[in-house]
Each structure stands twice: as C-alpha cells, then as structure tokens.
Amino acid sequence: MKTFSVQVNILKTILVSLLIMLSKTAGSQSMPIYLQNPSFEGQPTMNGIPAPWYQRSVNLIAYTLPLGSSNEIAPSDGKTYAALLAASENNTSAGHAVWTSIGQQLSKPIEAGKAYLIHFDMALMPEDDKSDKTAATTTALAIRGADTENDLGERIWYSGVLYERNWKRFTAVLKPKKTYAHLRFEPYVTDYDDTCYVVTFLDNISMIEETLNFDVSAEHTCFGQNAGKVAVTMNTLDKDNYTFRWEPGGYTTQQVSQLPAGTYTVTVTNTTKGNSRAESIEVRQWELKMAPIVTGISCNGESDAAIDINASGGRLPYTYSIVNYSPEQDSAIFSNLRANYYTLRVTDSMGCYKMEGINIGNPLVLHAKDVETKPLSCSSVKDGQIIITPAGGTAPYQYSISDTASQSENRFRRLDAGTYHYKIVDDHKCSVEGNVTVERGMNDCAIYMPSAFSPNGDGMNDLFKARVQDDVTDFRMMIFGRWGQLVYETTDPEAGWNGRTKGTELPSGTYVWKITYTDSKKQLMQQQGTVTMFR
C-alpha cells in the first residue's frame, strides 16, 4: 500500500508540473487549429470528396483519387487526395463557368488581425492526351476565409501561377481581415483561354498555427544602380522584443537601404517567446524605356519639327527634357525644333532616368530638276507637252500649270503653244515655281515613214518607226514578211521595229508596212508602203 501511495503522489506531482507548463505555454503561444481528414482519406470516387469536407460549386467537380487513370499521380500522403476542377466561362464541355471550392469548419476560428501558417501539397494534373488543346498548362490556388458554408468569403492567400505536374509543398501565410469559422480552397484558370479547363491536385494539409504577423515591403532600384530598399512592418501591439536578419548580406536592422536588385529573405524572431518566421521579397529594377515619335521639318530651313516621347516602365509620373536645350517639363511634347541632334531625357518619380539621342534632319531644298517640253507636232494642232521632274523636298508631289487644278502626274498633255507658269508642291506643302515655253511646230501635219533602216546595233537608224507630226489617236502599225505573214505590230506611235520577230532576227530584204490612225481633224487615215532592211 505504501508503494502505491508513493506512486500516486509522484503522478500528482507530474500532473501539476504539466499543468503549470501548459499554462505557461498557453500564455506565450496560442494552440494550433486543426483540420479534420487533412489528406482526404476515403473511397476514391468521381462524385465528391470525403467528410467532413464540403463542396461549394456549380457542379460535382471535386473528386477523390487515385482511380488508376494515366493522368493521375501517387498521393503525397496517405492513400487518396482531392482533385479540383475549374473551367473558363466559354468552356465547350460545360457551356458556362465552373469552379470548385472545398472547405470545412475549423476547430476554432481564425481571427482578424492575426497571422497564421498553413502547409499543403499541390500539383497540376499531368496531360494524358497531348492533342487536348483545352487542358491548361498552369494552375493557381486561392485560400478563402468564410463565415458559413455558403458564404463567398474573403481571399486571404493566393499561390501565384504553378506549372509543376508533381507534388510541390506550399507554405501560406493567412492574414484575415475578419474572423472566420470556415476555410476553403479554390483553384483558378490562369491560361484564360476561351475553352480552357484545369484540374488541380491537393493533399497533406497541415494544422494551422499562429505565427508572427508582419509585412515585408520593397522599394525598387533604378536600372544598374544600388538604390533598393527593404523593410519589415510589424502588425502587432504587443510589447515583445524582435530581431531581424536579412540574407544575403546579414543585415540586422528592420529596414535596409542601398541594395542592388535581387531577392532578399528576412527572418523575424520574437525573442520574448522564442518563435520566428522568414519571408522573402524581391527588389526589382525600374527600367525606363522611351519611343520618340518625330514630326520632321516641313521645308528646308524651317523650325517646325516636333518630338513626342512615349515613355514606359519605371514609376509614374515622368518628367521630360532635352539636355542643354529645354528644362524639365511635365509634357512629353517638344515643338518648334530646328534641324539638330538632340539628347532626350525621361525621369520617373524615383529619380531613375533614361537618355536617348535623336537626329532631326533638314529636308533637301525642293527644286525642279528638269522641265522638259515637247513642241506641237505641226502648225494646226494642240498636242504640246510639259514634263516636270522634281528633286528634294518630301514626296509625294503635286503639279499644276498656270490656272489648272493640281494633279499627281508630272506630265501635262494637249497644250497649245505659249508660256506656262508651273508649280510643284510636296507632301509638307513646300513649293517651287517657274516658267516654261511650249513651241509651235511649223511643218505640215502628217506622218512620215522612212524607206530603209539598218538594225545592226551601231546606234544609228536601228529602228523602223513613224515620224509623227500630227496629233493622232487610234494609231496602229503592222509589218509583214515576204509571204504576207505578220512579223511586228504596235499601237504606240513612239515605238519602232528592230528587225526581229519573237526574238529571232529576220534577214535583210524588203518588208511591207501598213499604218492606220485618226488625225487631228478626226479623219480616219491609212498609209501603206515598203521598207528595206539592211544588216
């Protein structure tokens, strides 16, 4: 009996000690929150997930695996896991947007103003059919807090895009704005294709533990500079003491400045209670870009050019300047510029800047390179011509003579003899003017045909062609061989025969020609004769 009494007293002492330890622990760190059936253990099925999990969705699209299909993977924990389906609004198989949201009531609520840690495994369903173009190549997961099973709730964590088709362990920090009794998991379609769907695997969910409540922020650096900044903001009203350690660098202050771009991880430790948490954040580079749009100088010597600077990147707002020419201004447009080389500068609100040089050239002076005239064919017609060839300025050009309307063709036809005032206007409305005279032919109106020609390539008398001294229309010339066969034909009075037919040289000899045309008096004319070809 004595031995039994001693044993009882020892047990009482141990029990009292445990109660004291639990009391101290409870005062310094809250108890974890547990999820029931965190590995979805149950019978594999396509009709739902095991209790006490519930489903909030438009269809029965959460199910328990594996069932032995080729597009499954082995569980990360236990014997089964959950598969969650989401589809875009125009998915052809569903005809409308579908999604899965699974959840359960917590053993005790997560509270507003606190931070909690939860861990779980997630994977994207492997592709078993490469020809299925509607299967997503990425997925994402959101965790929501809710008041009831039917409540939409608040998104309190988001995974970002996941490509991995094998299990990946995630750690989520939950920071609810309200107190919630329910926790739910919801997949997202990230490809945003009109016919896209995604199946996300979920397994091995941990208990929920309260953790240090802090936020990490970063100020980015200018491109190529070490001006980044990171900081920790503690979201707590307690009087505990905290330490900070940043890696890389080993910094121990709550805020660190003068950092290059990169990823930094801070470990915050509550030295009063002995718990800690690490969180990473990226310092990125602000990289300004500019795409100047230049409106060039209109005419040689003018000062009417403009630059409109399209800037992007960095942090708004921007200021703009032309180095050594114009001070900083809010407007991206610079006007009334002369021909010169300019250095543009864009500066963002962080003080980051981008410089780029641009040259504004002076267009060449617009002038008439050549003004050619063709006199009247004979004394009684009006078939003179003016052909203007411009140079410089900015194409395209418009042309006019005397009081005529402007035209895009540089040739004026059917002109009478006389002096004409011509004008050239380019695309920037620059202009040049001058005078030119069309002469009157004094010979009789007729068409003359030579009696011989020698197509030997010496540059003299190589073509047999009409000498037109009349304003003719409907011109046609035909050449016939000794057997009456047609060897050449043209309707162009400026064209001539080179003694060939279909590329083959014809022998020397006599050939018959025939021309028809309508003369300046509107009479139908016909002439015929022979021509001798010498080789």
Coordinates of C-alpha atoms in Angstrom, one line a residue, residues 44 64 69 74 139 177 248 251 265-266 295 337 373 383 393-394 414 417 420 425 501 533:
P44 CA -11.7 7.0 -54.5
T64 CA -11.1 11.7 -54.8
S69 CA -6.0 6.7 -64.7
A74 CA 0.6 8.8 -56.4
T139 CA -2.9 26.5 -62.4
K177 CA -9.3 41.0 -42.2
P248 CA 22.1 37.8 -48.4
Y251 CA 21.8 42.9 -42.1
T265 CA 14.9 36.9 -47.1
V266 CA 14.3 38.3 -43.7
T295 CA 7.4 65.0 -86.8
L337 CA 12.5 72.5 -83.2
T373 CA 8.8 70.4 -123.2
D383 CA -0.5 68.5 -128.7
G393 CA 11.5 68.2 -100.6
T394 CA 9.3 65.3 -99.4
R414 CA -2.5 68.6 -125.3
A417 CA 1.9 76.9 -127.9
Y420 CA 3.2 78.4 -118.8
V425 CA 4.1 71.3 -104.1
T501 CA 10.0 38.6 -134.7
M533 CA 16.2 46.4 -144.1

